[in-house]
Amino acid sequence: MRPLARGGLRFAFYGRISTAEYQDAVSSRAWQVESAQRLVAGRGRIVVEFFDSGASRSLPWHKRPAAGALLAAVAASDRGFDAVVVAEFERAFAGGGEARRVIEQLHVCGVQVWLPEAEGPVDLDCADHRALLLMLGHQSQREVLRTRFRVRAAMSAQVREQG
């Protein structure tokens, strides 16, 4: 990490909404950016944003437009940021395995990943952080299954009630 003499670390923000037609991208992006800014307050500032609209969390990062662009930017020596911050684990990752792979890939390039759930940078050498990623990954997968169930149940009820 290269802390700047003035302003602290430079952060890239990553956010996502899955269904642009059912969610307001403007308000979703706004609350995610605000959450990320609270996390990095006093330690740096967000200098660039990567926001996927209409990309499922089940897609790996390299197949999401903004996440793929972020991965490409990380590899550049003149990337302009030192760390990546996300507002919520479930906005960025489908599971703990994917999170670990992305975090390791960024770490190789000298870029930390900051999560509110970790209250700062994720440290894969820390047993508590590895356990946190596993728990968050299971929670994220559980939410996918719950959402799928609710959508199917609602559709079945709609067919019964409305034909």
Short mmCIF file of N, CA and C in Angstrom, two decimals:
data_model
loop_
_atom_site.label_atom_id
_atom_site.label_comp_id
_atom_site.label_asym_id
_atom_site.label_seq_id
_atom_site.Cartn_x
_atom_site.Cartn_y
_atom_site.Cartn_z
N MET A 1 0.82 -1.19 0.00
CA MET A 1 0.00 0.00 0.00
C MET A 1 0.86 1.24 0.00
N ARG A 2 0.43 2.22 -0.76
CA ARG A 2 1.14 3.49 -0.81
C ARG A 2 0.24 4.58 -0.22
N PRO A 3 0.36 4.82 1.09
CA PRO A 3 -0.45 5.92 1.62
C PRO A 3 0.04 7.24 1.05
N LEU A 4 -0.87 8.10 0.69
CA LEU A 4 -0.51 9.39 0.14
C LEU A 4 -0.14 10.35 1.27
N ALA A 5 0.74 11.27 0.98
CA ALA A 5 1.13 12.27 1.98
C ALA A 5 -0.07 13.12 2.38
N ARG A 6 -0.94 13.41 1.42
CA ARG A 6 -2.12 14.23 1.69
C ARG A 6 -3.37 13.45 1.30
N GLY A 7 -4.29 13.24 2.23
CA GLY A 7 -5.56 12.62 1.91
C GLY A 7 -5.66 11.13 2.18
N GLY A 8 -4.59 10.48 2.59
CA GLY A 8 -4.67 9.05 2.89
C GLY A 8 -4.68 8.18 1.64
N LEU A 9 -5.28 7.01 1.77
CA LEU A 9 -5.35 6.06 0.66
C LEU A 9 -6.35 6.52 -0.39
N ARG A 10 -6.07 6.12 -1.61
CA ARG A 10 -6.99 6.37 -2.72
C ARG A 10 -7.79 5.09 -2.93
N PHE A 11 -9.10 5.20 -2.86
CA PHE A 11 -9.97 4.03 -2.96
C PHE A 11 -10.72 4.00 -4.28
N ALA A 12 -10.85 2.79 -4.82
CA ALA A 12 -11.80 2.52 -5.89
C ALA A 12 -13.03 1.95 -5.20
N PHE A 13 -14.20 2.45 -5.54
CA PHE A 13 -15.45 1.93 -5.00
C PHE A 13 -16.03 0.93 -5.99
N TYR A 14 -16.49 -0.22 -5.47
CA TYR A 14 -17.22 -1.17 -6.31
C TYR A 14 -18.62 -1.35 -5.74
N GLY A 15 -19.62 -1.18 -6.60
CA GLY A 15 -21.01 -1.40 -6.22
C GLY A 15 -21.74 -2.15 -7.31
N ARG A 16 -22.95 -2.61 -6.98
CA ARG A 16 -23.71 -3.42 -7.94
C ARG A 16 -25.18 -3.42 -7.57
N ILE A 17 -26.03 -3.41 -8.60
CA ILE A 17 -27.43 -3.78 -8.44
C ILE A 17 -27.71 -4.85 -9.47
N SER A 18 -28.58 -5.77 -9.12
CA SER A 18 -28.82 -6.90 -10.01
C SER A 18 -29.89 -6.63 -11.05
N THR A 19 -30.93 -5.91 -10.69
CA THR A 19 -32.05 -5.71 -11.61
C THR A 19 -32.34 -4.24 -11.77
N ALA A 20 -31.81 -3.66 -12.79
CA ALA A 20 -31.97 -2.22 -13.02
C ALA A 20 -33.43 -1.86 -13.26
N GLU A 21 -34.22 -2.79 -13.80
CA GLU A 21 -35.62 -2.47 -14.06
C GLU A 21 -36.50 -2.52 -12.81
N TYR A 22 -36.03 -3.15 -11.73
CA TYR A 22 -36.82 -3.24 -10.50
C TYR A 22 -36.21 -2.45 -9.34
N GLN A 23 -35.05 -1.90 -9.52
CA GLN A 23 -34.38 -1.11 -8.49
C GLN A 23 -33.98 0.23 -9.09
N ASP A 24 -33.90 1.21 -8.25
CA ASP A 24 -33.46 2.52 -8.71
C ASP A 24 -31.93 2.57 -8.61
N ALA A 25 -31.28 2.58 -9.75
CA ALA A 25 -29.82 2.57 -9.78
C ALA A 25 -29.23 3.78 -9.08
N VAL A 26 -29.89 4.93 -9.20
CA VAL A 26 -29.36 6.16 -8.59
C VAL A 26 -29.36 6.05 -7.07
N SER A 27 -30.49 5.67 -6.49
CA SER A 27 -30.55 5.59 -5.02
C SER A 27 -29.72 4.41 -4.49
N SER A 28 -29.69 3.30 -5.22
CA SER A 28 -28.88 2.16 -4.78
C SER A 28 -27.40 2.53 -4.78
N ARG A 29 -26.95 3.15 -5.86
CA ARG A 29 -25.55 3.60 -5.92
C ARG A 29 -25.27 4.58 -4.80
N ALA A 30 -26.20 5.50 -4.54
CA ALA A 30 -25.99 6.53 -3.51
C ALA A 30 -25.80 5.92 -2.12
N TRP A 31 -26.68 4.97 -1.72
CA TRP A 31 -26.50 4.41 -0.37
C TRP A 31 -25.24 3.57 -0.29
N GLN A 32 -24.88 2.91 -1.39
CA GLN A 32 -23.66 2.11 -1.37
C GLN A 32 -22.42 3.00 -1.25
N VAL A 33 -22.39 4.09 -2.01
CA VAL A 33 -21.25 5.02 -1.93
C VAL A 33 -21.17 5.63 -0.53
N GLU A 34 -22.31 6.03 0.04
CA GLU A 34 -22.32 6.61 1.39
C GLU A 34 -21.78 5.63 2.42
N SER A 35 -22.19 4.37 2.31
CA SER A 35 -21.69 3.34 3.23
C SER A 35 -20.18 3.17 3.09
N ALA A 36 -19.70 3.13 1.85
CA ALA A 36 -18.26 2.98 1.60
C ALA A 36 -17.50 4.20 2.11
N GLN A 37 -18.05 5.39 1.92
CA GLN A 37 -17.39 6.61 2.40
C GLN A 37 -17.29 6.63 3.92
N ARG A 38 -18.32 6.14 4.61
CA ARG A 38 -18.26 6.06 6.08
C ARG A 38 -17.11 5.15 6.52
N LEU A 39 -16.94 4.05 5.81
CA LEU A 39 -15.89 3.09 6.17
C LEU A 39 -14.50 3.69 6.00
N VAL A 40 -14.28 4.45 4.95
CA VAL A 40 -12.93 4.96 4.66
C VAL A 40 -12.68 6.35 5.24
N ALA A 41 -13.71 6.94 5.85
CA ALA A 41 -13.58 8.29 6.39
C ALA A 41 -12.38 8.39 7.34
N GLY A 42 -11.57 9.40 7.12
CA GLY A 42 -10.39 9.63 7.94
C GLY A 42 -9.19 8.78 7.53
N ARG A 43 -9.38 7.88 6.59
CA ARG A 43 -8.29 7.00 6.16
C ARG A 43 -7.96 7.17 4.68
N GLY A 44 -8.84 7.88 3.98
CA GLY A 44 -8.63 8.07 2.55
C GLY A 44 -9.90 8.57 1.89
N ARG A 45 -9.90 8.51 0.56
CA ARG A 45 -11.06 9.00 -0.18
C ARG A 45 -11.27 8.14 -1.42
N ILE A 46 -12.52 8.10 -1.85
CA ILE A 46 -12.87 7.38 -3.08
C ILE A 46 -12.52 8.28 -4.26
N VAL A 47 -11.70 7.75 -5.16
CA VAL A 47 -11.26 8.54 -6.32
C VAL A 47 -11.82 8.02 -7.64
N VAL A 48 -12.35 6.80 -7.64
CA VAL A 48 -12.92 6.23 -8.86
C VAL A 48 -14.01 5.24 -8.46
N GLU A 49 -15.02 5.12 -9.32
CA GLU A 49 -16.13 4.22 -9.05
C GLU A 49 -16.28 3.21 -10.17
N PHE A 50 -16.63 1.99 -9.78
CA PHE A 50 -16.98 0.92 -10.70
C PHE A 50 -18.33 0.40 -10.21
N PHE A 51 -19.38 0.54 -11.03
CA PHE A 51 -20.73 0.19 -10.60
C PHE A 51 -21.40 -0.65 -11.67
N ASP A 52 -21.75 -1.88 -11.31
CA ASP A 52 -22.45 -2.77 -12.23
C ASP A 52 -23.95 -2.65 -12.01
N SER A 53 -24.65 -2.33 -13.07
CA SER A 53 -26.12 -2.25 -13.03
C SER A 53 -26.68 -3.35 -13.91
N GLY A 54 -27.49 -4.21 -13.31
CA GLY A 54 -28.06 -5.31 -14.06
C GLY A 54 -27.19 -6.55 -14.11
N ALA A 55 -26.19 -6.63 -13.26
CA ALA A 55 -25.29 -7.79 -13.21
C ALA A 55 -25.59 -8.62 -11.97
N SER A 56 -25.87 -9.88 -12.16
CA SER A 56 -26.16 -10.78 -11.05
C SER A 56 -24.91 -11.03 -10.21
N ARG A 57 -25.11 -11.22 -8.92
CA ARG A 57 -23.96 -11.54 -8.07
C ARG A 57 -23.42 -12.93 -8.39
N SER A 58 -24.23 -13.76 -9.07
CA SER A 58 -23.77 -15.10 -9.42
C SER A 58 -22.73 -15.07 -10.55
N LEU A 59 -22.64 -13.96 -11.28
CA LEU A 59 -21.61 -13.83 -12.31
C LEU A 59 -20.25 -13.60 -11.66
N PRO A 60 -19.24 -14.31 -12.11
CA PRO A 60 -17.90 -14.01 -11.58
C PRO A 60 -17.47 -12.60 -11.98
N TRP A 61 -16.58 -12.03 -11.23
CA TRP A 61 -16.15 -10.65 -11.46
C TRP A 61 -15.71 -10.40 -12.89
N HIS A 62 -14.95 -11.30 -13.46
CA HIS A 62 -14.42 -11.05 -14.81
C HIS A 62 -15.52 -11.02 -15.86
N LYS A 63 -16.74 -11.48 -15.54
CA LYS A 63 -17.85 -11.45 -16.49
C LYS A 63 -18.81 -10.29 -16.25
N ARG A 64 -18.58 -9.52 -15.19
CA ARG A 64 -19.39 -8.32 -14.95
C ARG A 64 -18.64 -7.14 -15.57
N PRO A 65 -19.34 -6.26 -16.29
CA PRO A 65 -18.64 -5.16 -16.97
C PRO A 65 -17.77 -4.29 -16.05
N ALA A 66 -18.35 -3.74 -14.99
CA ALA A 66 -17.58 -2.83 -14.13
C ALA A 66 -16.55 -3.59 -13.29
N ALA A 67 -16.93 -4.75 -12.77
CA ALA A 67 -15.97 -5.53 -11.97
C ALA A 67 -14.81 -5.98 -12.84
N GLY A 68 -15.10 -6.38 -14.07
CA GLY A 68 -14.04 -6.75 -15.01
C GLY A 68 -13.12 -5.58 -15.30
N ALA A 69 -13.71 -4.39 -15.46
CA ALA A 69 -12.90 -3.19 -15.69
C ALA A 69 -12.04 -2.89 -14.47
N LEU A 70 -12.58 -3.11 -13.27
CA LEU A 70 -11.81 -2.89 -12.05
C LEU A 70 -10.62 -3.85 -12.00
N LEU A 71 -10.87 -5.12 -12.32
CA LEU A 71 -9.77 -6.10 -12.33
C LEU A 71 -8.69 -5.70 -13.34
N ALA A 72 -9.11 -5.22 -14.48
CA ALA A 72 -8.14 -4.78 -15.49
C ALA A 72 -7.36 -3.56 -14.98
N ALA A 73 -8.06 -2.64 -14.31
CA ALA A 73 -7.40 -1.43 -13.80
C ALA A 73 -6.40 -1.77 -12.70
N VAL A 74 -6.70 -2.78 -11.90
CA VAL A 74 -5.80 -3.17 -10.81
C VAL A 74 -4.44 -3.59 -11.34
N ALA A 75 -4.43 -4.23 -12.49
CA ALA A 75 -3.17 -4.72 -13.05
C ALA A 75 -2.29 -3.61 -13.62
N ALA A 76 -2.87 -2.44 -13.84
CA ALA A 76 -2.10 -1.32 -14.41
C ALA A 76 -1.24 -0.66 -13.33
N SER A 77 -0.01 -0.33 -13.67
CA SER A 77 0.89 0.30 -12.70
C SER A 77 0.44 1.72 -12.37
N ASP A 78 -0.29 2.36 -13.27
CA ASP A 78 -0.76 3.72 -13.05
C ASP A 78 -2.26 3.75 -12.72
N ARG A 79 -2.73 2.77 -11.95
CA ARG A 79 -4.16 2.58 -11.72
C ARG A 79 -4.83 3.75 -11.00
N GLY A 80 -4.13 4.52 -10.21
CA GLY A 80 -4.71 5.68 -9.56
C GLY A 80 -5.42 5.41 -8.24
N PHE A 81 -5.41 4.17 -7.77
CA PHE A 81 -6.00 3.85 -6.47
C PHE A 81 -5.17 2.79 -5.77
N ASP A 82 -5.30 2.78 -4.45
CA ASP A 82 -4.48 1.89 -3.61
C ASP A 82 -5.27 0.74 -3.00
N ALA A 83 -6.59 0.89 -2.92
CA ALA A 83 -7.44 -0.11 -2.27
C ALA A 83 -8.82 -0.07 -2.91
N VAL A 84 -9.59 -1.13 -2.71
CA VAL A 84 -10.96 -1.23 -3.20
C VAL A 84 -11.87 -1.32 -1.98
N VAL A 85 -12.96 -0.55 -2.02
CA VAL A 85 -13.94 -0.58 -0.93
C VAL A 85 -15.30 -0.93 -1.53
N VAL A 86 -16.02 -1.82 -0.84
CA VAL A 86 -17.39 -2.14 -1.22
C VAL A 86 -18.29 -1.81 -0.04
N ALA A 87 -19.56 -1.55 -0.34
CA ALA A 87 -20.49 -1.14 0.71
C ALA A 87 -21.05 -2.31 1.49
N GLU A 88 -21.12 -3.46 0.86
CA GLU A 88 -21.76 -4.62 1.47
C GLU A 88 -21.27 -5.87 0.74
N PHE A 89 -20.89 -6.88 1.50
CA PHE A 89 -20.37 -8.12 0.92
C PHE A 89 -21.30 -8.65 -0.16
N GLU A 90 -22.60 -8.73 0.13
CA GLU A 90 -23.56 -9.33 -0.80
C GLU A 90 -23.72 -8.54 -2.09
N ARG A 91 -23.36 -7.26 -2.09
CA ARG A 91 -23.40 -6.49 -3.33
C ARG A 91 -22.26 -6.90 -4.25
N ALA A 92 -21.15 -7.35 -3.66
CA ALA A 92 -19.95 -7.62 -4.45
C ALA A 92 -19.72 -9.10 -4.74
N PHE A 93 -20.09 -9.96 -3.81
CA PHE A 93 -19.68 -11.37 -3.92
C PHE A 93 -20.86 -12.32 -3.77
N ALA A 94 -20.81 -13.43 -4.52
CA ALA A 94 -21.84 -14.46 -4.42
C ALA A 94 -21.53 -15.45 -3.30
N GLY A 95 -20.27 -15.58 -2.95
CA GLY A 95 -19.89 -16.53 -1.92
C GLY A 95 -18.49 -16.26 -1.41
N GLY A 96 -18.15 -16.94 -0.33
CA GLY A 96 -16.84 -16.75 0.29
C GLY A 96 -15.68 -17.17 -0.58
N GLY A 97 -15.89 -18.22 -1.39
CA GLY A 97 -14.82 -18.68 -2.28
C GLY A 97 -14.47 -17.63 -3.33
N GLU A 98 -15.51 -17.04 -3.91
CA GLU A 98 -15.27 -16.00 -4.90
C GLU A 98 -14.60 -14.79 -4.25
N ALA A 99 -15.08 -14.41 -3.09
CA ALA A 99 -14.49 -13.26 -2.38
C ALA A 99 -13.01 -13.50 -2.14
N ARG A 100 -12.69 -14.68 -1.67
CA ARG A 100 -11.28 -14.99 -1.37
C ARG A 100 -10.43 -14.92 -2.64
N ARG A 101 -10.95 -15.46 -3.74
CA ARG A 101 -10.19 -15.43 -5.01
C ARG A 101 -9.94 -13.99 -5.46
N VAL A 102 -10.97 -13.16 -5.41
CA VAL A 102 -10.82 -11.77 -5.84
C VAL A 102 -9.87 -11.03 -4.91
N ILE A 103 -10.04 -11.22 -3.61
CA ILE A 103 -9.17 -10.54 -2.64
C ILE A 103 -7.72 -10.96 -2.83
N GLU A 104 -7.48 -12.25 -3.05
CA GLU A 104 -6.12 -12.72 -3.30
C GLU A 104 -5.56 -12.12 -4.59
N GLN A 105 -6.39 -12.07 -5.65
CA GLN A 105 -5.94 -11.51 -6.93
C GLN A 105 -5.55 -10.04 -6.76
N LEU A 106 -6.35 -9.29 -6.02
CA LEU A 106 -6.04 -7.88 -5.82
C LEU A 106 -4.81 -7.71 -4.92
N HIS A 107 -4.71 -8.57 -3.92
CA HIS A 107 -3.57 -8.48 -2.99
C HIS A 107 -2.25 -8.69 -3.71
N VAL A 108 -2.23 -9.61 -4.68
CA VAL A 108 -1.02 -9.86 -5.46
C VAL A 108 -0.55 -8.58 -6.15
N CYS A 109 -1.50 -7.72 -6.51
CA CYS A 109 -1.18 -6.44 -7.15
C CYS A 109 -0.97 -5.32 -6.15
N GLY A 110 -0.97 -5.66 -4.84
CA GLY A 110 -0.75 -4.65 -3.80
C GLY A 110 -1.98 -3.84 -3.45
N VAL A 111 -3.17 -4.37 -3.75
CA VAL A 111 -4.42 -3.66 -3.50
C VAL A 111 -5.23 -4.40 -2.43
N GLN A 112 -5.59 -3.70 -1.38
CA GLN A 112 -6.43 -4.26 -0.32
C GLN A 112 -7.89 -4.15 -0.71
N VAL A 113 -8.72 -5.02 -0.09
CA VAL A 113 -10.17 -4.92 -0.21
C VAL A 113 -10.71 -4.58 1.16
N TRP A 114 -11.51 -3.53 1.22
CA TRP A 114 -12.11 -3.07 2.47
C TRP A 114 -13.59 -3.41 2.47
N LEU A 115 -14.04 -4.03 3.56
CA LEU A 115 -15.44 -4.38 3.75
C LEU A 115 -15.95 -3.80 5.06
N PRO A 116 -17.17 -3.28 5.08
CA PRO A 116 -17.74 -2.81 6.35
C PRO A 116 -17.83 -3.94 7.37
N GLU A 117 -18.12 -5.14 6.89
CA GLU A 117 -18.25 -6.29 7.79
C GLU A 117 -16.93 -6.61 8.49
N ALA A 118 -15.81 -6.26 7.87
CA ALA A 118 -14.48 -6.45 8.48
C ALA A 118 -14.01 -5.18 9.18
N GLU A 119 -14.79 -4.13 9.07
CA GLU A 119 -14.47 -2.82 9.64
C GLU A 119 -13.15 -2.26 9.10
N GLY A 120 -12.85 -2.60 7.86
CA GLY A 120 -11.63 -2.11 7.23
C GLY A 120 -11.10 -3.12 6.24
N PRO A 121 -9.77 -3.18 6.09
CA PRO A 121 -9.19 -4.09 5.10
C PRO A 121 -9.31 -5.54 5.52
N VAL A 122 -9.57 -6.40 4.55
CA VAL A 122 -9.65 -7.83 4.80
C VAL A 122 -8.23 -8.38 4.82
N ASP A 123 -7.92 -9.15 5.87
CA ASP A 123 -6.60 -9.76 6.04
C ASP A 123 -6.78 -11.27 5.97
N LEU A 124 -6.41 -11.86 4.84
CA LEU A 124 -6.59 -13.30 4.66
C LEU A 124 -5.66 -14.14 5.53
N ASP A 125 -4.67 -13.51 6.17
CA ASP A 125 -3.82 -14.23 7.12
C ASP A 125 -4.47 -14.33 8.49
N CYS A 126 -5.54 -13.59 8.70
CA CYS A 126 -6.25 -13.55 9.97
C CYS A 126 -7.37 -14.59 9.97
N ALA A 127 -7.34 -15.52 10.93
CA ALA A 127 -8.36 -16.58 11.01
C ALA A 127 -9.76 -16.00 11.14
N ASP A 128 -9.90 -14.93 11.90
CA ASP A 128 -11.22 -14.30 12.06
C ASP A 128 -11.75 -13.77 10.73
N HIS A 129 -10.89 -13.19 9.91
CA HIS A 129 -11.32 -12.66 8.62
C HIS A 129 -11.67 -13.79 7.65
N ARG A 130 -10.91 -14.89 7.69
CA ARG A 130 -11.25 -16.04 6.85
C ARG A 130 -12.60 -16.61 7.25
N ALA A 131 -12.84 -16.71 8.55
CA ALA A 131 -14.13 -17.20 9.05
C ALA A 131 -15.26 -16.24 8.67
N LEU A 132 -15.00 -14.96 8.75
CA LEU A 132 -15.99 -13.95 8.38
C LEU A 132 -16.38 -14.11 6.91
N LEU A 133 -15.40 -14.30 6.03
CA LEU A 133 -15.69 -14.48 4.61
C LEU A 133 -16.53 -15.72 4.38
N LEU A 134 -16.23 -16.81 5.09
CA LEU A 134 -17.04 -18.02 4.95
C LEU A 134 -18.47 -17.78 5.39
N MET A 135 -18.65 -17.12 6.53
CA MET A 135 -19.97 -16.84 7.05
C MET A 135 -20.74 -15.92 6.10
N LEU A 136 -20.10 -14.86 5.63
CA LEU A 136 -20.76 -13.94 4.71
C LEU A 136 -21.11 -14.63 3.39
N GLY A 137 -20.24 -15.51 2.93
CA GLY A 137 -20.50 -16.26 1.71
C GLY A 137 -21.71 -17.16 1.85
N HIS A 138 -21.81 -17.86 2.98
CA HIS A 138 -22.98 -18.72 3.22
C HIS A 138 -24.25 -17.89 3.33
N GLN A 139 -24.15 -16.76 4.00
CA GLN A 139 -25.29 -15.86 4.15
C GLN A 139 -25.75 -15.35 2.78
N SER A 140 -24.81 -15.00 1.93
CA SER A 140 -25.13 -14.52 0.59
C SER A 140 -25.82 -15.61 -0.23
N GLN A 141 -25.29 -16.83 -0.17
CA GLN A 141 -25.90 -17.94 -0.90
C GLN A 141 -27.29 -18.25 -0.36
N ARG A 142 -27.47 -18.13 0.95
CA ARG A 142 -28.78 -18.35 1.56
C ARG A 142 -29.77 -17.31 1.06
N GLU A 143 -29.35 -16.07 0.95
CA GLU A 143 -30.23 -15.01 0.45
C GLU A 143 -30.63 -15.26 -1.00
N VAL A 144 -29.72 -15.77 -1.81
CA VAL A 144 -30.06 -16.11 -3.20
C VAL A 144 -31.15 -17.16 -3.22
N LEU A 145 -31.00 -18.19 -2.39
CA LEU A 145 -32.01 -19.26 -2.34
C LEU A 145 -33.35 -18.75 -1.82
N ARG A 146 -33.31 -17.91 -0.80
CA ARG A 146 -34.54 -17.34 -0.25
C ARG A 146 -35.25 -16.48 -1.28
N THR A 147 -34.51 -15.67 -2.00
CA THR A 147 -35.10 -14.82 -3.03
C THR A 147 -35.72 -15.67 -4.13
N ARG A 148 -35.00 -16.69 -4.55
CA ARG A 148 -35.52 -17.59 -5.59
C ARG A 148 -36.83 -18.22 -5.13
N PHE A 149 -36.88 -18.69 -3.90
CA PHE A 149 -38.09 -19.29 -3.35
C PHE A 149 -39.24 -18.29 -3.33
N ARG A 150 -38.97 -17.07 -2.83
CA ARG A 150 -40.03 -16.06 -2.74
C ARG A 150 -40.56 -15.69 -4.12
N VAL A 151 -39.68 -15.55 -5.11
CA VAL A 151 -40.11 -15.20 -6.46
C VAL A 151 -40.97 -16.31 -7.04
N ARG A 152 -40.53 -17.54 -6.89
CA ARG A 152 -41.32 -18.67 -7.43
C ARG A 152 -42.66 -18.80 -6.72
N ALA A 153 -42.67 -18.62 -5.41
CA ALA A 153 -43.92 -18.70 -4.66
C ALA A 153 -44.88 -17.60 -5.08
N ALA A 154 -44.36 -16.40 -5.28
CA ALA A 154 -45.20 -15.28 -5.72
C ALA A 154 -45.73 -15.53 -7.12
N MET A 155 -44.91 -16.06 -8.00
CA MET A 155 -45.36 -16.34 -9.36
C MET A 155 -46.43 -17.44 -9.37
N SER A 156 -46.24 -18.45 -8.55
CA SER A 156 -47.25 -19.53 -8.45
C SER A 156 -48.57 -18.98 -7.92
N ALA A 157 -48.50 -18.14 -6.90
CA ALA A 157 -49.72 -17.54 -6.35
C ALA A 157 -50.40 -16.67 -7.39
N GLN A 158 -49.61 -15.93 -8.16
CA GLN A 158 -50.17 -15.05 -9.18
C GLN A 158 -50.88 -15.88 -10.26
N VAL A 159 -50.30 -17.00 -10.65
CA VAL A 159 -50.93 -17.88 -11.64
C VAL A 159 -52.24 -18.43 -11.09
N ARG A 160 -52.22 -18.87 -9.81
CA ARG A 160 -53.45 -19.40 -9.20
C ARG A 160 -54.54 -18.34 -9.10
N GLU A 161 -54.15 -17.15 -8.69
CA GLU A 161 -55.12 -16.09 -8.43
C GLU A 161 -55.57 -15.37 -9.70
N GLN A 162 -54.66 -15.21 -10.65
CA GLN A 162 -54.96 -14.39 -11.81
C GLN A 162 -55.02 -15.18 -13.13
N GLY A 163 -54.64 -16.42 -13.05
CA GLY A 163 -54.71 -17.26 -14.25
C GLY A 163 -53.57 -17.18 -15.17
#
